[in-house]
Coordinates of C-alpha atoms and ligand atoms in Angstrom, one line a residue:
M10 CA -44.7 23.7 36.6
D11 CA -43.1 22.6 33.3
T12 CA -43.2 19.2 31.7
I13 CA -39.8 18.1 33.0
D14 CA -40.7 19.0 36.6
R15 CA -43.9 17.0 36.2
A16 CA -42.1 14.0 34.8
L17 CA -39.6 14.0 37.7
D18 CA -42.5 14.3 40.2
V19 CA -44.4 11.4 38.6
G20 CA -41.2 9.4 38.7
G21 CA -40.7 10.1 42.4
L22 CA -37.4 11.8 41.9
R23 CA -37.1 14.3 44.7
N24 CA -33.3 14.8 44.9
D25 CA -32.8 18.5 44.0
A26 CA -29.2 18.1 42.8
A27 CA -30.4 15.2 40.5
R28 CA -33.2 17.4 39.2
A29 CA -30.8 20.2 38.4
F30 CA -28.5 17.8 36.6
I31 CA -31.4 16.4 34.5
R32 CA -32.7 19.8 33.6
Q33 CA -29.2 20.9 32.5
W34 CA -28.7 18.0 30.2
A35 CA -32.2 17.9 28.8
A36 CA -31.7 21.5 27.8
H37 CA -28.5 20.5 26.1
T38 CA -29.5 17.2 24.3
Q39 CA -33.0 18.4 23.6
P40 CA -35.1 15.2 24.1
A41 CA -38.8 15.2 23.2
A42 CA -39.7 13.9 26.7
V43 CA -38.2 13.0 30.0
E44 CA -39.1 9.8 31.9
V45 CA -37.8 8.5 35.2
V46 CA -37.6 4.7 35.3
S47 CA -37.4 2.1 38.1
A48 CA -37.2 -1.7 38.1
A49 CA -41.0 -1.8 38.4
D50 CA -41.2 -0.4 34.9
D51 CA -39.6 -3.4 33.3
A52 CA -42.7 -5.2 31.9
R53 CA -44.1 -2.0 30.4
L54 CA -40.7 -1.1 28.8
V55 CA -40.3 -4.6 27.4
A56 CA -43.7 -4.4 25.8
E57 CA -42.8 -1.0 24.3
A58 CA -39.5 -2.4 23.0
L59 CA -41.3 -5.4 21.4
A60 CA -43.9 -3.1 19.8
A61 CA -41.2 -0.8 18.5
G62 CA -39.2 -3.7 17.0
E63 CA -36.2 -3.1 19.3
F64 CA -36.8 -6.6 20.8
A65 CA -37.9 -9.8 19.3
P66 CA -39.5 -12.5 21.6
V67 CA -37.6 -15.5 22.7
T68 CA -39.5 -18.5 24.2
G69 CA -40.0 -18.5 27.9
G70 CA -40.4 -14.7 28.3
R71 CA -37.0 -13.8 27.1
Y72 CA -35.9 -11.3 24.5
Y73 CA -33.5 -10.8 21.6
A74 CA -31.9 -7.6 20.1
R75 CA -29.4 -6.9 17.4
S76 CA -27.1 -4.0 17.7
Y77 CA -25.9 -1.8 14.8
V78 CA -23.3 -3.9 12.9
K79 CA -20.4 -1.5 13.7
D80 CA -21.4 -1.3 17.4
T81 CA -20.7 -4.7 18.9
A82 CA -18.1 -4.2 21.6
R83 CA -16.5 -1.9 24.1
S84 CA -14.0 0.4 22.3
E85 CA -10.7 0.8 24.2
E86 CA -9.2 3.3 21.8
R87 CA -12.2 5.7 22.2
T88 CA -12.3 5.5 26.0
F89 CA -10.7 8.2 28.0
V90 CA -10.2 9.2 31.6
A91 CA -10.1 12.9 32.1
T92 CA -9.2 14.9 35.2
S93 CA -7.8 18.4 35.9
N94 CA -4.6 16.8 37.4
P95 CA -1.9 15.7 34.9
A96 CA -0.4 13.4 37.5
D97 CA -3.4 11.1 36.8
R98 CA -2.0 10.3 33.4
G99 CA -1.1 6.6 33.3
V100 CA 0.2 4.3 30.6
Y101 CA -3.2 2.7 30.0
N102 CA -5.9 5.2 31.0
N103 CA -5.9 7.4 27.8
W104 CA -5.8 10.4 30.1
L105 CA -6.9 13.8 28.7
P106 CA -7.2 17.2 30.4
A107 CA -10.9 17.6 31.4
D108 CA -11.2 21.1 30.1
E109 CA -10.0 20.0 26.7
V110 CA -12.2 16.9 26.1
K111 CA -15.4 18.0 27.9
P112 CA -16.3 20.7 25.3
V113 CA -15.7 18.2 22.5
V114 CA -18.2 15.7 23.9
E115 CA -20.6 18.4 24.8
R116 CA -20.6 19.6 21.3
L117 CA -21.3 16.1 19.9
M118 CA -24.2 15.7 22.4
A119 CA -25.8 19.1 21.6
G120 CA -29.3 18.4 20.3
A121 CA -28.4 14.8 19.7
S122 CA -31.4 13.3 21.5
R123 CA -34.0 15.3 19.5
G124 CA -37.2 13.4 19.0
K125 CA -36.2 10.8 21.6
T126 CA -37.1 10.2 25.2
M127 CA -34.5 10.9 27.8
Y128 CA -34.8 8.1 30.3
V129 CA -33.5 8.9 33.8
I130 CA -32.1 5.9 35.5
P131 CA -31.3 6.4 39.2
Y132 CA -29.2 3.4 40.4
L133 CA -27.1 1.9 43.1
M134 CA -23.8 0.0 42.4
A135 CA -23.7 -1.8 45.7
P136 CA -25.9 -3.8 48.0
P137 CA -28.1 -1.3 49.8
G138 CA -26.7 -0.2 53.1
T139 CA -23.0 -0.8 52.4
P140 CA -20.4 1.2 54.2
L141 CA -19.2 2.4 50.7
D142 CA -22.6 3.8 49.8
A143 CA -21.3 7.3 49.4
W144 CA -19.7 6.1 46.2
A145 CA -22.4 3.8 44.9
A146 CA -25.3 6.0 43.8
G147 CA -25.6 7.3 40.3
V148 CA -28.0 8.7 37.7
E149 CA -27.7 7.7 34.1
L150 CA -29.4 9.7 31.4
T151 CA -29.9 7.7 28.2
D152 CA -31.9 8.1 25.0
S153 CA -32.1 4.3 24.5
R154 CA -34.9 2.1 25.9
V155 CA -32.8 -1.0 25.3
V156 CA -30.1 0.5 27.5
V157 CA -32.7 1.1 30.2
L158 CA -33.7 -2.6 30.1
H159 CA -30.1 -3.7 30.4
M160 CA -29.5 -1.4 33.3
I161 CA -32.6 -2.7 35.1
R162 CA -31.0 -6.1 35.0
M163 CA -27.4 -5.0 35.7
A164 CA -27.9 -2.5 38.6
R165 CA -30.4 -1.8 41.3
V166 CA -32.6 0.8 39.7
G167 CA -35.1 3.2 41.4
A168 CA -35.4 6.8 42.6
E169 CA -35.4 5.6 46.2
H170 CA -31.6 5.0 45.9
L171 CA -31.2 8.8 45.7
D172 CA -33.3 9.5 48.8
R173 CA -30.9 8.0 51.3
L174 CA -27.7 9.8 50.4
A175 CA -25.8 11.4 53.3
D176 CA -24.7 14.2 50.9
P177 CA -27.7 14.5 48.4
S178 CA -25.4 15.9 45.7
H179 CA -22.9 13.1 45.9
F180 CA -23.9 10.8 43.1
V181 CA -22.2 9.9 39.8
R182 CA -23.6 11.9 36.9
G183 CA -23.8 9.8 33.7
V184 CA -24.9 11.0 30.3
H185 CA -25.3 8.5 27.5
V186 CA -26.3 9.7 24.1
T187 CA -26.5 7.1 21.3
G188 CA -25.8 9.4 18.4
D189 CA -26.3 8.7 14.7
L190 CA -24.7 5.2 14.7
E191 CA -24.6 5.1 10.9
N192 CA -22.5 8.2 10.6
L193 CA -19.9 8.0 13.3
E194 CA -17.1 6.5 11.2
Q195 CA -16.4 3.8 13.8
G196 CA -12.9 2.4 13.6
T197 CA -11.5 5.1 11.3
A198 CA -9.3 8.1 11.9
A199 CA -12.4 10.3 11.9
D200 CA -14.1 8.2 14.6
K201 CA -16.6 10.4 16.4
R202 CA -17.2 8.3 19.4
Y203 CA -16.1 9.5 22.8
F204 CA -16.4 7.5 26.1
V205 CA -15.1 9.8 28.8
T206 CA -15.0 9.5 32.5
V207 CA -14.3 12.9 34.1
A208 CA -13.2 11.2 37.2
D209 CA -12.4 14.1 39.5
E210 CA -15.9 15.5 38.7
R211 CA -17.6 12.1 38.9
L212 CA -19.1 12.9 35.5
I213 CA -19.4 10.2 32.8
L214 CA -20.1 11.3 29.2
H215 CA -20.5 8.5 26.6
F216 CA -21.4 9.3 23.0
G217 CA -21.7 7.1 20.0
S218 CA -22.7 3.5 21.0
S219 CA -25.5 1.6 22.6
Y220 CA -23.5 -1.5 23.4
G221 CA -22.4 -3.0 26.7
G222 CA -19.9 -1.0 28.7
N223 CA -20.1 1.8 26.2
A224 CA -23.7 2.5 27.2
L225 CA -24.5 0.8 30.5
L226 CA -22.7 3.4 32.6
G227 CA -23.2 1.8 35.9
K228 CA -21.1 -1.2 35.1
I229 CA -17.7 -0.4 33.7
A230 CA -17.6 3.4 33.7
H231 CA -18.9 3.8 37.2
G232 CA -18.4 0.4 38.8
L233 CA -14.7 0.2 37.7
R234 CA -13.2 3.4 36.3
Q235 CA -15.0 5.9 38.5
A236 CA -15.0 3.7 41.5
S237 CA -11.3 2.9 41.4
Y238 CA -10.6 6.6 41.2
D239 CA -13.0 7.3 44.1
G240 CA -11.4 4.4 46.0
Q241 CA -8.0 6.1 45.9
A242 CA -9.3 9.7 46.3
S243 CA -11.1 8.7 49.5
G244 CA -8.5 6.1 50.6
R245 CA -11.4 3.8 51.4
F246 CA -11.5 0.9 48.9
L247 CA -10.3 -0.8 45.7
A248 CA -12.6 -1.4 42.7
E249 CA -11.4 -4.3 40.5
Q250 CA -12.5 -6.4 37.5
F251 CA -12.7 -9.4 39.7
M252 CA -15.0 -12.4 40.0
L253 CA -16.1 -13.3 43.6
I254 CA -17.0 -16.8 44.9
G255 CA -17.6 -18.7 48.1
I256 CA -16.5 -22.3 48.6
E257 CA -18.4 -24.2 51.3
D258 CA -17.0 -27.3 53.0
R259 CA -20.0 -29.1 54.3
Q260 CA -17.8 -31.2 56.5
T261 CA -16.4 -28.3 58.5
G262 CA -19.4 -26.0 57.8
R263 CA -17.1 -23.2 56.8
T264 CA -17.5 -21.1 53.7
R265 CA -14.3 -19.4 52.4
Y266 CA -14.4 -16.5 49.9
L267 CA -12.0 -15.9 47.0
C268 CA -11.9 -13.1 44.4
G269 CA -9.6 -12.6 41.5
G270 CA -8.8 -11.1 38.1
F271 CA -8.6 -12.7 34.7
P272 CA -8.2 -10.9 31.4
S273 CA -11.2 -11.1 29.2
A274 CA -11.9 -14.5 27.6
S275 CA -10.1 -16.3 30.4
G276 CA -13.3 -17.8 31.9
K277 CA -14.2 -15.6 34.9
T278 CA -18.0 -16.2 34.4
N279 CA -17.5 -20.0 34.1
L280 CA -15.3 -20.0 37.2
A281 CA -17.8 -18.1 39.3
M282 CA -20.7 -20.3 38.2
M283 CA -18.7 -23.5 38.6
V284 CA -20.4 -26.8 39.5
P285 CA -18.1 -29.0 41.6
P286 CA -17.0 -32.3 40.0
P287 CA -19.3 -35.2 40.8
A288 CA -16.8 -36.8 43.2
F289 CA -16.8 -33.6 45.3
A290 CA -20.5 -32.7 45.1
G291 CA -21.4 -34.2 48.5
R292 CA -18.8 -32.3 50.3
Y293 CA -18.2 -28.9 48.6
A294 CA -20.5 -26.3 47.1
V295 CA -19.3 -23.3 45.1
Y296 CA -21.4 -20.1 45.4
F297 CA -21.5 -17.2 43.0
L298 CA -21.2 -13.7 44.2
G299 CA -20.0 -11.9 41.1
D300 CA -18.3 -12.5 37.8
D301 CA -17.0 -9.2 36.8
I302 CA -16.5 -6.5 39.5
A303 CA -15.6 -6.5 43.2
W304 CA -15.1 -3.6 45.5
L305 CA -12.7 -4.4 48.3
H306 CA -12.3 -2.6 51.6
V307 CA -10.9 -3.2 55.1
D308 CA -13.7 -3.6 57.7
P309 CA -13.0 -1.5 60.8
D310 CA -14.4 -4.1 63.2
D311 CA -12.2 -7.1 62.4
G312 CA -9.6 -5.5 60.1
R313 CA -10.1 -8.0 57.4
I314 CA -10.6 -7.5 53.7
Y315 CA -14.2 -7.7 52.6
A316 CA -15.5 -7.6 49.1
F317 CA -18.9 -7.3 47.4
N318 CA -20.1 -7.3 43.9
P319 CA -21.7 -3.9 43.1
E320 CA -23.7 -5.3 40.1
F321 CA -27.2 -6.8 40.1
G322 CA -26.9 -9.0 37.0
V323 CA -24.5 -10.8 34.6
F324 CA -23.6 -9.5 31.2
G325 CA -21.9 -12.6 30.0
V326 CA -20.2 -13.7 26.7
A327 CA -22.5 -16.2 25.0
K328 CA -19.9 -17.9 22.9
D329 CA -18.9 -21.3 24.1
T330 CA -21.4 -21.2 27.0
N331 CA -23.0 -24.7 27.2
E332 CA -23.9 -27.4 29.7
R333 CA -20.3 -28.5 30.1
S334 CA -18.5 -25.2 30.3
N335 CA -21.2 -23.5 32.4
A336 CA -24.3 -25.4 33.4
N337 CA -25.4 -22.8 35.8
A338 CA -25.3 -20.1 33.1
I339 CA -27.6 -22.2 30.9
V340 CA -30.1 -22.2 33.7
A341 CA -29.5 -18.5 34.4
V342 CA -30.6 -17.6 30.9
G343 CA -33.3 -20.3 30.7
P344 CA -37.1 -19.9 30.4
G345 CA -38.6 -17.5 33.0
T346 CA -35.5 -15.4 33.5
A347 CA -36.4 -12.5 31.3
T348 CA -32.9 -12.7 29.9
L349 CA -31.9 -10.3 27.1
F350 CA -29.8 -11.9 24.3
T351 CA -27.8 -9.6 22.0
N352 CA -26.2 -10.4 18.7
T353 CA -26.6 -14.2 19.0
A354 CA -28.3 -16.0 16.1
Y355 CA -32.1 -15.9 16.2
N356 CA -34.9 -18.0 14.8
E357 CA -37.9 -16.0 14.0
Q358 CA -40.1 -19.1 13.6
T359 CA -39.2 -21.0 16.7
R360 CA -38.2 -17.9 18.7
D361 CA -35.0 -19.6 19.7
V362 CA -31.4 -18.3 20.0
W363 CA -28.1 -20.1 19.2
W364 CA -24.5 -19.1 19.5
E365 CA -21.2 -20.8 18.5
G366 CA -20.4 -23.5 21.1
R367 CA -23.9 -23.7 22.4
T368 CA -24.0 -27.1 20.8
P369 CA -21.2 -28.8 18.9
E370 CA -22.9 -28.2 15.6
P371 CA -25.4 -25.4 14.6
P372 CA -29.1 -26.4 14.3
A373 CA -29.6 -28.9 11.5
D374 CA -32.8 -27.2 10.2
L375 CA -31.9 -23.8 8.9
A376 CA -35.6 -22.7 8.6
G377 CA -36.1 -19.3 10.3
W378 CA -32.5 -18.9 11.4
R379 CA -30.9 -15.5 10.9
D380 CA -27.3 -14.6 11.9
W381 CA -26.5 -11.7 14.2
R382 CA -26.6 -9.3 11.3
G383 CA -30.2 -10.4 10.6
E384 CA -29.3 -12.2 7.4
P385 CA -31.0 -15.6 6.8
I386 CA -28.5 -18.5 7.1
G387 CA -30.4 -20.3 4.4
G388 CA -29.7 -17.5 2.0
R389 CA -25.9 -18.0 2.2
P390 CA -24.0 -20.1 -0.3
P391 CA -24.0 -23.7 1.1
E392 CA -20.3 -23.7 1.9
R393 CA -20.8 -20.7 4.2
Q394 CA -23.8 -21.9 6.1
R395 CA -22.0 -24.0 8.7
S396 CA -18.3 -23.4 8.0
G397 CA -17.7 -21.8 11.4
A398 CA -14.9 -19.7 9.8
A399 CA -14.3 -16.1 10.8
G400 CA -17.0 -14.0 9.1
D401 CA -19.3 -17.0 8.8
E402 CA -20.3 -17.2 12.4
W403 CA -24.0 -17.3 13.2
S404 CA -23.5 -15.2 16.3
H405 CA -21.1 -12.3 16.9
P406 CA -18.0 -13.4 18.9
N407 CA -19.0 -10.8 21.5
S408 CA -22.7 -11.7 21.6
R409 CA -24.0 -11.5 25.1
F410 CA -26.7 -12.6 27.6
T411 CA -28.0 -10.2 30.2
T412 CA -29.6 -11.8 33.2
A413 CA -30.3 -10.9 36.8
L414 CA -28.2 -12.3 39.7
A415 CA -31.4 -13.8 41.1
S416 CA -31.5 -16.2 38.2
V417 CA -28.0 -17.7 38.8
P418 CA -28.7 -21.1 40.5
N419 CA -25.6 -21.0 42.7
L420 CA -26.1 -17.5 43.9
S421 CA -24.7 -17.0 47.4
P422 CA -27.1 -16.0 50.1
E423 CA -24.4 -13.4 51.0
F424 CA -24.6 -11.7 47.6
D425 CA -26.4 -8.6 49.1
N426 CA -24.6 -8.5 52.4
P427 CA -23.9 -4.8 52.7
K428 CA -20.5 -5.3 54.1
G429 CA -19.5 -8.0 51.6
V430 CA -17.7 -11.3 52.5
P431 CA -14.3 -11.8 54.1
I432 CA -11.7 -12.6 51.6
D433 CA -9.4 -15.6 52.1
A434 CA -7.6 -15.6 48.8
I435 CA -7.0 -13.4 45.8
I436 CA -6.1 -15.2 42.6
F437 CA -4.9 -14.0 39.2
G438 CA -5.0 -16.1 36.0
G439 CA -4.3 -15.6 32.4
R440 CA -4.3 -17.8 29.3
V441 CA -0.7 -19.0 29.1
R442 CA 0.4 -21.9 27.0
D443 CA 3.7 -23.2 28.5
R444 CA 5.1 -21.2 31.4
E445 CA 2.5 -20.9 34.2
P446 CA 1.8 -24.0 36.3
L447 CA -1.7 -25.0 37.3
I448 CA -1.3 -22.9 40.5
R449 CA 1.4 -21.3 42.5
A450 CA 0.8 -19.5 45.8
L451 CA 2.6 -16.3 46.7
T452 CA 3.4 -15.8 50.4
S453 CA 4.0 -12.1 50.8
I454 CA 1.8 -9.2 49.9
P455 CA 4.4 -7.5 47.7
D456 CA 4.9 -10.8 45.8
G457 CA 1.1 -11.1 45.4
V458 CA 0.6 -7.5 44.2
Y459 CA 3.6 -7.8 41.9
D460 CA 2.1 -11.0 40.4
G461 CA -1.2 -9.2 39.8
L462 CA 0.6 -6.3 38.1
T463 CA 2.4 -8.7 35.8
L464 CA -0.7 -10.6 34.9
G465 CA -1.2 -11.1 31.2
A466 CA -2.8 -13.3 28.5
E467 CA -1.2 -14.5 25.4
A468 CA -2.2 -12.7 22.3
T469 CA -3.9 -14.7 19.6
F470 CA -4.0 -13.9 15.9
A471 CA -7.4 -12.5 16.5
A472 CA -6.3 -9.9 19.0
E473 CA -3.5 -7.4 18.6
G474 CA 0.1 -8.5 19.1
K475 CA 2.2 -11.3 18.0
E476 CA 0.9 -14.9 18.5
G477 CA 2.0 -16.2 21.9
V478 CA 3.3 -12.9 23.1
L479 CA 2.0 -11.8 26.4
R480 CA -0.4 -8.8 26.5
Y481 CA 0.1 -7.5 30.0
D482 CA -3.1 -6.6 31.8
P483 CA -2.4 -5.4 35.4
M484 CA -4.9 -7.0 37.8
S485 CA -7.0 -7.4 34.6
M486 CA -7.7 -3.7 34.9
R487 CA -5.8 -2.5 31.8
P488 CA -8.9 -1.1 30.0
F489 CA -10.4 0.3 33.2
M490 CA -7.4 2.0 34.8
S491 CA -8.4 5.5 36.0
Y492 CA -5.1 6.8 37.5
A493 CA -1.4 6.3 37.2
E494 CA -0.2 2.7 37.6
G495 CA 2.6 3.5 40.2
R496 CA 0.0 5.0 42.5
Y497 CA -2.4 2.1 41.8
A498 CA 0.3 -0.4 42.9
Q499 CA 0.9 1.6 46.1
R500 CA -2.9 1.6 46.8
W501 CA -2.9 -2.2 46.6
L502 CA 0.1 -2.4 49.0
D503 CA -1.6 0.0 51.4
V504 CA -5.1 -1.6 51.4
I505 CA -4.0 -5.3 51.6
G506 CA -1.1 -4.4 53.8
G507 CA -3.5 -2.7 56.2
A508 CA -5.5 -5.8 56.7
S509 CA -5.4 -7.8 60.0
Q510 CA -5.4 -11.2 58.3
P511 CA -4.4 -10.5 54.7
P512 CA -5.6 -13.0 52.0
V513 CA -3.2 -15.4 50.4
F514 CA -2.4 -14.7 46.8
A515 CA -2.1 -17.2 44.0
H516 CA -1.6 -17.4 40.2
V517 CA -3.6 -20.0 38.3
N518 CA -3.5 -21.2 34.7
W519 CA -6.1 -23.5 33.3
F520 CA -4.7 -23.3 29.8
Q521 CA -1.3 -25.1 29.8
R522 CA -0.7 -27.1 26.6
D523 CA 1.6 -29.9 25.6
A524 CA 4.0 -29.7 22.6
R525 CA 1.2 -30.8 20.3
G526 CA -1.1 -28.0 21.5
R527 CA -3.5 -30.1 23.5
Y528 CA -4.8 -28.7 26.8
L529 CA -3.2 -30.5 29.8
W530 CA -5.9 -29.7 32.3
P531 CA -9.6 -30.4 31.8
G532 CA -10.6 -27.1 33.4
Y533 CA -14.2 -26.0 34.3
S534 CA -15.4 -28.0 37.3
E535 CA -12.0 -29.5 37.9
N536 CA -10.5 -26.0 38.7
L537 CA -12.0 -26.4 42.1
R538 CA -9.2 -28.9 42.9
A539 CA -6.6 -26.2 42.6
L540 CA -8.6 -23.7 44.7
L541 CA -9.1 -26.3 47.5
W542 CA -5.3 -26.8 47.6
L543 CA -4.9 -23.1 48.0
L544 CA -7.3 -23.0 50.9
D545 CA -5.5 -26.0 52.5
F546 CA -2.2 -24.2 52.0
R547 CA -3.6 -21.0 53.6
D548 CA -4.7 -23.2 56.6
G549 CA -1.3 -24.8 56.9
L550 CA -2.8 -28.3 56.1
V551 CA -0.4 -28.7 53.2
R552 CA 3.1 -27.2 52.7
G553 CA 3.6 -27.4 49.0
R554 CA 6.9 -27.2 47.2
E555 CA 9.0 -24.0 47.2
T556 CA 10.1 -23.0 43.7
P557 CA 11.7 -19.8 42.4
V558 CA 8.2 -18.6 41.3
G559 CA 6.2 -19.5 44.4
V560 CA 4.8 -22.5 46.2
L561 CA 3.4 -25.2 44.0
P562 CA 1.3 -28.2 45.2
R563 CA 3.1 -31.5 45.7
R564 CA 1.5 -34.1 43.5
E565 CA -0.1 -35.9 46.5
E566 CA -1.5 -32.7 47.9
L567 CA -3.9 -32.2 45.1
N568 CA -7.2 -34.0 45.6
L569 CA -7.6 -35.9 42.3
Q570 CA -10.4 -38.2 43.3
G571 CA -12.6 -39.0 40.4
L572 CA -10.2 -37.5 37.8
S573 CA -8.1 -39.6 35.5
L574 CA -4.9 -37.7 34.8
D575 CA -1.6 -39.6 34.0
G576 CA 1.5 -38.9 36.0
A577 CA 3.4 -37.3 33.2
T578 CA 0.7 -34.8 32.6
L579 CA 0.4 -34.0 36.3
D580 CA 4.1 -33.4 36.4
L581 CA 4.0 -31.0 33.5
L582 CA 1.1 -29.1 35.1
L583 CA 3.1 -28.7 38.3
S584 CA 6.4 -27.9 36.7
V585 CA 8.3 -24.7 36.3
D586 CA 10.2 -24.1 33.0
L587 CA 12.9 -21.8 34.3
E588 CA 14.2 -20.9 30.8
R589 CA 10.8 -19.6 29.8
W590 CA 10.7 -17.7 33.1
E591 CA 14.1 -16.2 32.5
R592 CA 12.7 -14.7 29.2
E593 CA 9.6 -13.6 31.0
V594 CA 11.6 -11.8 33.7
R595 CA 13.4 -9.8 31.0
S596 CA 10.1 -8.9 29.3
R597 CA 8.6 -7.9 32.7
E598 CA 11.6 -5.6 33.3
E599 CA 10.7 -3.7 30.2
Y600 CA 7.0 -3.6 30.9
L601 CA 7.3 -2.4 34.5
S602 CA 9.8 0.3 33.5
Q603 CA 7.0 2.1 31.7
F604 CA 5.3 3.0 35.0
T605 CA 6.5 6.0 36.9
G606 CA 6.6 5.8 40.6
L607 CA 6.3 2.1 40.9
P608 CA 6.8 1.4 44.7
A609 CA 10.1 0.0 45.8
P610 CA 8.5 -3.2 47.3
I611 CA 7.3 -4.1 43.8
W612 CA 10.7 -3.7 42.2
D613 CA 12.1 -5.7 45.1
A614 CA 9.6 -8.5 44.4
H615 CA 10.7 -8.4 40.8
R616 CA 14.4 -8.7 41.7
R617 CA 13.7 -11.5 44.1
L618 CA 12.0 -13.4 41.4
A619 CA 14.7 -12.6 38.8
Q620 CA 17.4 -13.8 41.2
A621 CA 15.6 -17.0 42.2
V622 CA 15.1 -17.9 38.6
R623 CA 18.8 -17.3 37.8
R624 CA 19.9 -19.3 40.8
G625 CA 17.5 -22.1 39.9
L626 CA 18.9 -22.2 36.4
S627 CA 22.5 -22.5 37.5
A628 CA 21.7 -25.1 40.2
Ligands
LIG703 C1 -15.7 -6.5 29.6 O1 -15.5 -6.2 28.4 O2 -14.8 -6.7 30.4 C2 -17.1 -6.6 30.1 C3 -18.2 -6.2 29.1 O3 -17.4 -6.9 31.2 S1 -18.5 -4.6 28.9 O4 -19.5 -4.2 29.9 O5 -19.0 -4.3 27.6 O6 -17.3 -3.8 29.2
LIG704 MN1 -15.5 -7.4 32.4

């Protein structure tokens, strides 16, 4: 018996197909050793990471790591979906023929793990026992211990997850090779990074990063890209970049479940960890099920849509996370949670972390503080120490915390229900300055699906695009699309249309501003008020006001108890600027025309909206 076989035996990895996969890739990337890991290895691996200098200690049994300076975020330009079927090419999925791109990545990976350990991470992207378990198992091979420690928090990790498969060879095969980060020419024309999901082979090959979705293959590559492909290939489910929450009404004893998509930086994690406003705390509770991914399916027993979060942890943006924006997150990353912080600022004397927005001002005493690059703040010229200007931040804008679901204070007891929770409402929300009202309900499935497909967030100077121009992000899946958008829209119509009690759809916007640029709505906890209106609307307890763009709350239908908001502001929040909408309709026409095979009911919904807006304007 050779050393690889022995390592697999020691790690309890009995699955023959997995063993063959590991042997094949070990022969190719040439690691010095192979090691199977499980969640039980966490403490030992943390100790090794501390000893190796990959982690620095944070008080309360938490840890800190810096990434390579040019490896700080998911790269959309270097991410590709490959298949053998050209019909899978979409507008957003960067489709490549599998036989063309596979050899390119394989060449980059050849011998690239020399001298390192190849960690074998068997994992499950689902609560154990789910009806979708045929699509949930995977094996990630990685040459990074830090990646292993993140995966242990973000997914259910252990060889046992491969022992229960109905078809033992049906698991996602993921290969992650870090590569020589200092010589990959990131962001240039000669960029050597490749993040490829070969979706029709269920094979994920990621080369050239050890950050977030580039390297934790269970999360985005499997949980979203591969899963959405599997969902349509099997006809069994949808996989979406959605948060998932429960709202309990203690008066009726009922808990209702909502899920929904928001483009990045639109507050999904804050929404899912929401604390009800003080005036509501006695009556309502909000429960967290997930902040980034939901798999949706129709339950054969009652015909309703059920959803679960396939993840096991939270990989949250640190920036602006504080007691007011997200009190539950502050607890979830607190002492005793074994949280991993990446690319925040770090104090090597006090073993503390800080990020922009954690407190209004950075720590007053600069002693021991280093920025995310590892440079001492005290070593900067005084005017750059606390300017907050771009480039002077202490933490990277995409710095993150990684913590287990179990540490989230408002975690729902249903989070690991294998079937998921029944969905009452699906919401979409972007960051829109002056067109989208606080909330508008959509009463037909095609109208709701159309609304999701036309979701977007306004570009800022920081992101690509012209200031204020909408960057469309269908269902918030733009970076995670795995097949053509027309077919994707049809899948949505089929799945939701096949439900016995379809959820109600709504569009929300917490980011409306007045002419002077001030936010009209306080957001955060107060967002619960809009969601409660939606549930009342679904139950027929309120009727709302019909407008060309959907049903809006009447002023008196929103529960504003404990919130001081003047009448003029409220009117603005619940108003529809039809002239802005007319421009939006034209821009949607252009956007939707890019997609081939968009189903007729989607175009019909678009024309209905266009006509209603026109009629409203001439009324
Ligand atoms: C996102 O970018 O939407 C994430 C983080 O959830 S990452 O896993 O890096 O993709
Ligand atoms: Mn995400």
